Short mmCIF file of C-alpha atoms and ligand atoms in Angstrom, two decimals:
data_model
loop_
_atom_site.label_atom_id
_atom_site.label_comp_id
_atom_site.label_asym_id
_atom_site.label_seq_id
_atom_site.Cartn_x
_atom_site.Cartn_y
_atom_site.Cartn_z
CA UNK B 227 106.20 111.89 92.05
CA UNK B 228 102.10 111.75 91.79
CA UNK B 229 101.01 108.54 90.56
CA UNK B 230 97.89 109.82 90.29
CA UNK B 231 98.83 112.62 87.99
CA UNK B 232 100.63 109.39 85.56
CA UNK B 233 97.97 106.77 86.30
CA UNK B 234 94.27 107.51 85.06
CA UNK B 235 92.47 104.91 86.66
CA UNK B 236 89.97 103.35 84.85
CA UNK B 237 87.73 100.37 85.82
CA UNK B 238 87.74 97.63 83.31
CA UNK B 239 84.18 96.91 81.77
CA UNK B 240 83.03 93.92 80.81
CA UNK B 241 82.02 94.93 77.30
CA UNK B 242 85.16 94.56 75.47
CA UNK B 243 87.61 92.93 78.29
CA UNK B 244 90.28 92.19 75.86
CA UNK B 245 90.52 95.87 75.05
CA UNK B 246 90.51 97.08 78.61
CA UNK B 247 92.97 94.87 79.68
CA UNK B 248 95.29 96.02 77.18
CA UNK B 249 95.08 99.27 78.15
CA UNK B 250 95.98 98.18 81.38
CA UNK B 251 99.01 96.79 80.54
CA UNK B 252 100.40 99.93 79.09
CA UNK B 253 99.43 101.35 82.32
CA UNK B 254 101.21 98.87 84.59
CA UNK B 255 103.91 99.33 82.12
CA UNK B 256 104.12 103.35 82.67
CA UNK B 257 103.60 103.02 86.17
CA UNK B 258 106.68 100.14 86.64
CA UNK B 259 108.91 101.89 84.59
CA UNK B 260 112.35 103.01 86.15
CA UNK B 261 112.00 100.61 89.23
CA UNK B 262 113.28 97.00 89.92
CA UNK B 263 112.35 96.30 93.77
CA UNK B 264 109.63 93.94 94.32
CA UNK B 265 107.60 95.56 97.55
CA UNK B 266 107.90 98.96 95.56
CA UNK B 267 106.55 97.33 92.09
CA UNK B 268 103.77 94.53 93.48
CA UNK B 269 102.47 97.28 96.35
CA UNK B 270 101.78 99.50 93.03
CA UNK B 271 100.81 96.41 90.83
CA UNK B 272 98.36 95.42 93.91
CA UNK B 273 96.78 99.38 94.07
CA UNK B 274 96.54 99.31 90.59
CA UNK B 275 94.30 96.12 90.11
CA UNK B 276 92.41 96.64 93.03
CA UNK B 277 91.09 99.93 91.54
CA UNK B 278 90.49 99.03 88.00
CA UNK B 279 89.67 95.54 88.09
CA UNK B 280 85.55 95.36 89.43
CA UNK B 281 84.28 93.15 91.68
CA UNK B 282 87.64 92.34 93.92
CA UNK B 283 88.05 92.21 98.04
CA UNK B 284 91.44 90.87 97.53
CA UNK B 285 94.24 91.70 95.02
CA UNK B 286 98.45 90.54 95.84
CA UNK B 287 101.27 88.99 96.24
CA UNK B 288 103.11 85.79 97.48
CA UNK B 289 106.65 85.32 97.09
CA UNK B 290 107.84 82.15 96.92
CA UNK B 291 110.59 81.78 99.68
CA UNK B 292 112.43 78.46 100.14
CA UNK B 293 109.10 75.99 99.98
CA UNK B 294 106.93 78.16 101.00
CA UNK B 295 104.69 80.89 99.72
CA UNK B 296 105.33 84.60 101.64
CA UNK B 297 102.48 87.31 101.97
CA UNK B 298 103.59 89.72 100.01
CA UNK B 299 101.81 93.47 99.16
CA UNK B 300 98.03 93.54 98.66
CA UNK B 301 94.95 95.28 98.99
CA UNK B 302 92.28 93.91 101.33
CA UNK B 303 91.70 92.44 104.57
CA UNK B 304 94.66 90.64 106.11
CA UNK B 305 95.47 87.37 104.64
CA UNK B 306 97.46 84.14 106.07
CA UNK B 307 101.26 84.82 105.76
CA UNK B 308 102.72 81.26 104.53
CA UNK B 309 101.02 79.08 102.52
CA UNK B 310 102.57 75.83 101.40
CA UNK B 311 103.47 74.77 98.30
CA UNK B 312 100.32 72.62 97.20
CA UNK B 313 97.86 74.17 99.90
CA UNK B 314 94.94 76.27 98.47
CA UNK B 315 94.30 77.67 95.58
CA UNK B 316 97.72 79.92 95.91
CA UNK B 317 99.77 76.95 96.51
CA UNK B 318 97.89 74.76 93.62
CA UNK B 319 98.91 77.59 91.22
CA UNK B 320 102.08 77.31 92.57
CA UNK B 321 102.75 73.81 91.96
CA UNK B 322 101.17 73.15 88.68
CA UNK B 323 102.44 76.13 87.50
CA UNK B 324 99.59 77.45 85.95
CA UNK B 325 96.96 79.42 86.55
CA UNK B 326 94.02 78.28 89.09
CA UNK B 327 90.33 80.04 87.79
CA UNK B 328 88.02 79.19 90.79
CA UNK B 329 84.12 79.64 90.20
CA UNK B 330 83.01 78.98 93.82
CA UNK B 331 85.44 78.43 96.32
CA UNK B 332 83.83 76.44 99.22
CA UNK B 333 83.51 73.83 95.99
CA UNK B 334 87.51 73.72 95.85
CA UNK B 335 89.42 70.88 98.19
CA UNK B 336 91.92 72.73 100.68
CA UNK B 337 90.50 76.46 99.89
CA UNK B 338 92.16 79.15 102.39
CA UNK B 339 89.58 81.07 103.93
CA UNK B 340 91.47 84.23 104.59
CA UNK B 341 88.28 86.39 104.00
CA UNK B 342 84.84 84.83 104.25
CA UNK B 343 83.50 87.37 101.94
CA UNK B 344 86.01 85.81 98.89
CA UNK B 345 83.46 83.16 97.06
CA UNK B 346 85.91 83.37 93.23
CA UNK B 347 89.78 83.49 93.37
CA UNK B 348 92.16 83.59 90.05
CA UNK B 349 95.37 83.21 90.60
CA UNK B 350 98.08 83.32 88.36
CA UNK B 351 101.87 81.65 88.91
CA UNK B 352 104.75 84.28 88.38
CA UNK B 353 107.01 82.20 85.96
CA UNK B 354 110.35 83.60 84.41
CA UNK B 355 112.20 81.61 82.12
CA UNK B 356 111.30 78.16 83.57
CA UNK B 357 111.34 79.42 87.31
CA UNK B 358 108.67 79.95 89.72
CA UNK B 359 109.29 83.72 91.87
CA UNK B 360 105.66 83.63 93.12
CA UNK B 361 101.97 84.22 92.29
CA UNK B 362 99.72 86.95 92.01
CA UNK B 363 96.06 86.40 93.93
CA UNK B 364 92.72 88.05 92.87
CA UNK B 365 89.92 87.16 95.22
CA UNK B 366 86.29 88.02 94.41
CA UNK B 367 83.02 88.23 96.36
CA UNK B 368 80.98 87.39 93.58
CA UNK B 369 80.79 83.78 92.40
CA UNK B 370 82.53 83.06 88.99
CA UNK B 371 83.64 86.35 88.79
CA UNK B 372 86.64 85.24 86.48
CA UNK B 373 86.31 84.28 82.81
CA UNK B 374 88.83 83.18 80.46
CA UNK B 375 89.02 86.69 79.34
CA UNK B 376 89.97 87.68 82.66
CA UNK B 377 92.53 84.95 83.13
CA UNK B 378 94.44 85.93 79.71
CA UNK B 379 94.27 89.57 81.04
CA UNK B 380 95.77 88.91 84.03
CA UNK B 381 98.48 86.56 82.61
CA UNK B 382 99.81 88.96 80.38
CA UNK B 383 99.66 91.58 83.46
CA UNK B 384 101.45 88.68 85.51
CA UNK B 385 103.90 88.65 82.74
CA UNK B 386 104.35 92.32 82.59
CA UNK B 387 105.38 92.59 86.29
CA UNK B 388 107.39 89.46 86.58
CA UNK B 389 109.72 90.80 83.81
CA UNK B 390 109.81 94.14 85.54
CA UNK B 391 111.24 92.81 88.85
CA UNK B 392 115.76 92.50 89.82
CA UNK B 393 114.55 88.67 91.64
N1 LIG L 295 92.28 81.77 99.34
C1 LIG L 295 93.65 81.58 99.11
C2 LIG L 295 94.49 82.05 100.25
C3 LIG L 295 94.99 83.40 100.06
S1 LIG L 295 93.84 84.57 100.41
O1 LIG L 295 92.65 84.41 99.67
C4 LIG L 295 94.45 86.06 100.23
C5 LIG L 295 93.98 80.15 98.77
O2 LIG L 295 93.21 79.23 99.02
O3 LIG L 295 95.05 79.97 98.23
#
Protein backbone atom coordinates (compact mmCIF):
# COMPACT_ATOMS: atom_id res chain seq x y z
CA UNK A 1 0.00 0.00 0.00
CA UNK A 2 1.32 3.83 -0.68
CA UNK A 3 1.00 5.84 2.30
CA UNK A 4 1.76 8.56 0.43
CA UNK A 5 -1.06 8.14 -2.00
CA UNK A 6 -3.56 8.00 1.65
CA UNK A 7 -1.55 10.56 3.64
CA UNK A 8 -1.39 14.27 2.22
CA UNK A 9 1.08 15.70 4.32
CA UNK A 10 0.55 18.93 5.43
CA UNK A 11 2.66 21.08 7.84
CA UNK A 12 0.70 22.51 10.65
CA UNK A 13 0.70 26.46 10.71
CA UNK A 14 0.63 28.37 13.46
CA UNK A 15 -2.34 30.50 12.44
CA UNK A 16 -5.16 28.44 13.53
CA UNK A 17 -3.27 25.38 15.48
CA UNK A 18 -6.42 24.04 16.87
CA UNK A 19 -7.71 23.53 13.36
CA UNK A 20 -4.60 21.94 11.99
CA UNK A 21 -4.25 19.66 14.59
CA UNK A 22 -7.57 18.36 14.07
CA UNK A 23 -7.00 17.62 10.80
CA UNK A 24 -4.23 15.73 11.88
CA UNK A 25 -5.97 13.54 13.90
CA UNK A 26 -8.22 12.34 11.19
CA UNK A 27 -5.07 11.70 9.44
CA UNK A 28 -3.34 9.62 12.11
CA UNK A 29 -6.68 8.07 12.33
CA UNK A 30 -6.75 6.99 8.41
CA UNK A 31 -3.31 6.14 8.45
CA UNK A 32 -3.67 3.65 11.86
CA UNK A 33 -6.61 2.15 10.71
CA UNK A 34 -6.60 -1.76 10.23
CA UNK A 35 -3.35 -2.25 12.36
CA UNK A 36 -2.74 -3.08 16.11
CA UNK A 37 1.24 -3.64 16.41
CA UNK A 38 3.06 -0.99 18.13
CA UNK A 39 6.59 -0.69 15.98
CA UNK A 40 4.22 -0.75 12.81
CA UNK A 41 1.74 2.10 14.30
CA UNK A 42 4.41 4.54 16.42
CA UNK A 43 7.19 4.14 13.32
CA UNK A 44 4.12 5.68 11.18
CA UNK A 45 2.85 7.94 14.11
CA UNK A 46 6.73 9.12 14.42
CA UNK A 47 6.96 9.82 10.23
CA UNK A 48 3.87 11.41 10.42
CA UNK A 49 4.67 14.17 13.10
CA UNK A 50 8.00 14.64 12.07
CA UNK A 51 6.70 15.86 8.66
CA UNK A 52 3.79 17.95 9.60
CA UNK A 53 4.62 19.24 12.84
CA UNK A 54 7.42 22.47 12.11
CA UNK A 55 10.24 23.10 13.90
CA UNK A 56 11.14 19.33 15.26
CA UNK A 57 14.79 17.36 15.26
CA UNK A 58 13.21 14.72 17.28
CA UNK A 59 9.75 13.03 17.17
CA UNK A 60 9.08 9.10 19.11
CA UNK A 61 8.58 6.64 21.18
CA UNK A 62 9.44 5.03 24.62
CA UNK A 63 7.81 2.06 25.82
CA UNK A 64 7.61 1.58 29.17
CA UNK A 65 9.15 -1.93 29.95
CA UNK A 66 9.31 -3.23 33.54
CA UNK A 67 10.72 0.27 35.28
CA UNK A 68 12.20 1.47 32.68
CA UNK A 69 11.51 3.54 29.62
CA UNK A 70 12.57 1.59 26.02
CA UNK A 71 13.61 3.58 22.78
CA UNK A 72 11.09 2.94 20.75
CA UNK A 73 10.50 4.26 16.76
CA UNK A 74 11.45 7.87 15.95
CA UNK A 75 12.69 10.23 13.61
CA UNK A 76 16.01 11.96 14.29
CA UNK A 77 19.38 11.46 15.43
CA UNK A 78 19.92 8.47 17.72
CA UNK A 79 18.68 8.87 21.16
CA UNK A 80 19.65 7.05 24.64
CA UNK A 81 17.86 3.61 24.77
CA UNK A 82 16.63 3.37 28.61
CA UNK A 83 15.69 6.06 30.50
CA UNK A 84 14.50 5.64 34.04
CA UNK A 85 11.44 6.22 35.43
CA UNK A 86 11.88 9.86 36.95
CA UNK A 87 15.09 10.77 34.80
CA UNK A 88 14.61 13.62 32.22
CA UNK A 89 12.02 15.10 30.87
CA UNK A 90 10.76 11.50 29.35
CA UNK A 91 10.91 9.90 32.64
CA UNK A 92 9.24 13.10 34.54
CA UNK A 93 6.29 12.65 32.11
CA UNK A 94 6.38 9.30 32.96
CA UNK A 95 6.01 9.52 36.55
CA UNK A 96 3.68 12.34 37.04
CA UNK A 97 1.74 11.17 34.44
CA UNK A 98 1.22 14.12 32.66
CA UNK A 99 2.51 15.94 30.16
CA UNK A 100 6.08 17.80 30.55
CA UNK A 101 6.05 21.35 28.15
CA UNK A 102 9.78 22.41 28.36
CA UNK A 103 10.64 26.09 27.15
CA UNK A 104 14.47 25.78 27.39
CA UNK A 105 15.92 22.70 28.29
CA UNK A 106 19.44 23.35 29.77
CA UNK A 107 16.92 25.34 32.42
CA UNK A 108 15.31 21.79 33.34
CA UNK A 109 17.10 19.62 36.39
CA UNK A 110 18.22 16.08 34.95
CA UNK A 111 17.56 17.04 31.06
CA UNK A 112 18.89 14.12 28.64
CA UNK A 113 21.03 15.52 26.16
CA UNK A 114 20.53 13.03 23.42
CA UNK A 115 20.91 15.79 20.69
CA UNK A 116 22.62 19.05 21.50
CA UNK A 117 20.69 20.76 18.87
CA UNK A 118 17.14 19.94 21.06
CA UNK A 119 16.75 23.41 23.23
CA UNK A 120 12.29 22.65 23.72
CA UNK A 121 10.95 19.09 24.37
CA UNK A 122 7.00 18.21 24.93
CA UNK A 123 6.34 15.16 25.92
CA UNK A 124 3.26 13.57 26.48
CA UNK A 125 2.55 10.20 28.85
CA UNK A 126 0.65 7.36 26.89
CA UNK A 127 -2.15 6.62 29.51
CA UNK A 128 -5.01 3.96 28.90
CA UNK A 129 -7.56 3.53 31.34
CA UNK A 130 -5.45 4.36 34.46
CA UNK A 131 -2.18 2.63 33.04
CA UNK A 132 0.96 4.01 31.86
CA UNK A 133 2.22 1.98 28.18
CA UNK A 134 4.74 4.79 27.47
CA UNK A 135 5.29 8.35 26.19
CA UNK A 136 5.54 10.05 23.08
CA UNK A 137 8.75 12.70 22.77
CA UNK A 138 8.81 15.85 20.54
CA UNK A 139 12.13 17.62 20.72
CA UNK A 140 12.64 21.07 19.19
CA UNK A 141 15.64 23.23 18.21
CA UNK A 142 13.95 26.31 18.77
CA UNK A 143 13.39 27.55 22.31
CA UNK A 144 9.69 27.43 23.55
CA UNK A 145 8.68 25.95 20.57
CA UNK A 146 5.58 24.33 22.38
CA UNK A 147 2.45 26.23 23.44
CA UNK A 148 -0.51 25.06 25.15
CA UNK A 149 -2.06 24.74 21.81
CA UNK A 150 0.51 22.41 20.87
CA UNK A 151 0.33 20.36 24.04
CA UNK A 152 -3.65 19.82 23.64
CA UNK A 153 -2.82 18.84 19.98
CA UNK A 154 -0.56 16.42 20.77
CA UNK A 155 -2.58 14.92 23.69
CA UNK A 156 -5.43 14.19 21.73
CA UNK A 157 -2.87 12.68 18.98
CA UNK A 158 -1.29 10.74 22.07
CA UNK A 159 -4.76 9.62 22.74
CA UNK A 160 -5.53 8.66 19.25
CA UNK A 161 -2.55 6.23 19.00
CA UNK A 162 -2.64 4.81 22.46
CA UNK A 163 -6.23 3.57 21.76
CA UNK A 164 -5.09 2.25 18.42
CA UNK A 165 -2.42 -0.11 19.84
CA UNK A 166 -3.19 -4.53 21.02
CA UNK A 167 -0.58 -3.51 24.43
N1 LIG B 1 15.72 14.76 26.26
C1 LIG B 1 15.01 13.65 26.74
C2 LIG B 1 15.68 12.36 26.39
C3 LIG B 1 15.15 11.76 25.17
S1 LIG B 1 15.76 12.46 23.78
O1 LIG B 1 15.54 13.86 23.74
C4 LIG B 1 15.18 11.74 22.45
C5 LIG B 1 14.76 13.72 28.21
O2 LIG B 1 15.39 14.47 28.95
O3 LIG B 1 13.88 13.00 28.64
Amino acid sequence: MQTERMIELKRIVAADKAAAYSELEAQLRALLAGERDFIANAANTAALLYHTVPGLNWAGFYRLVGEVLLLGPFQGKPACARIPIGSGVCGAAAERRASVRVADCRAFPGHIPCDPASNSELVVPLLQEGRLHGVLDLDSPVRNRFDAADQAGLERLAAVFTAAIDW
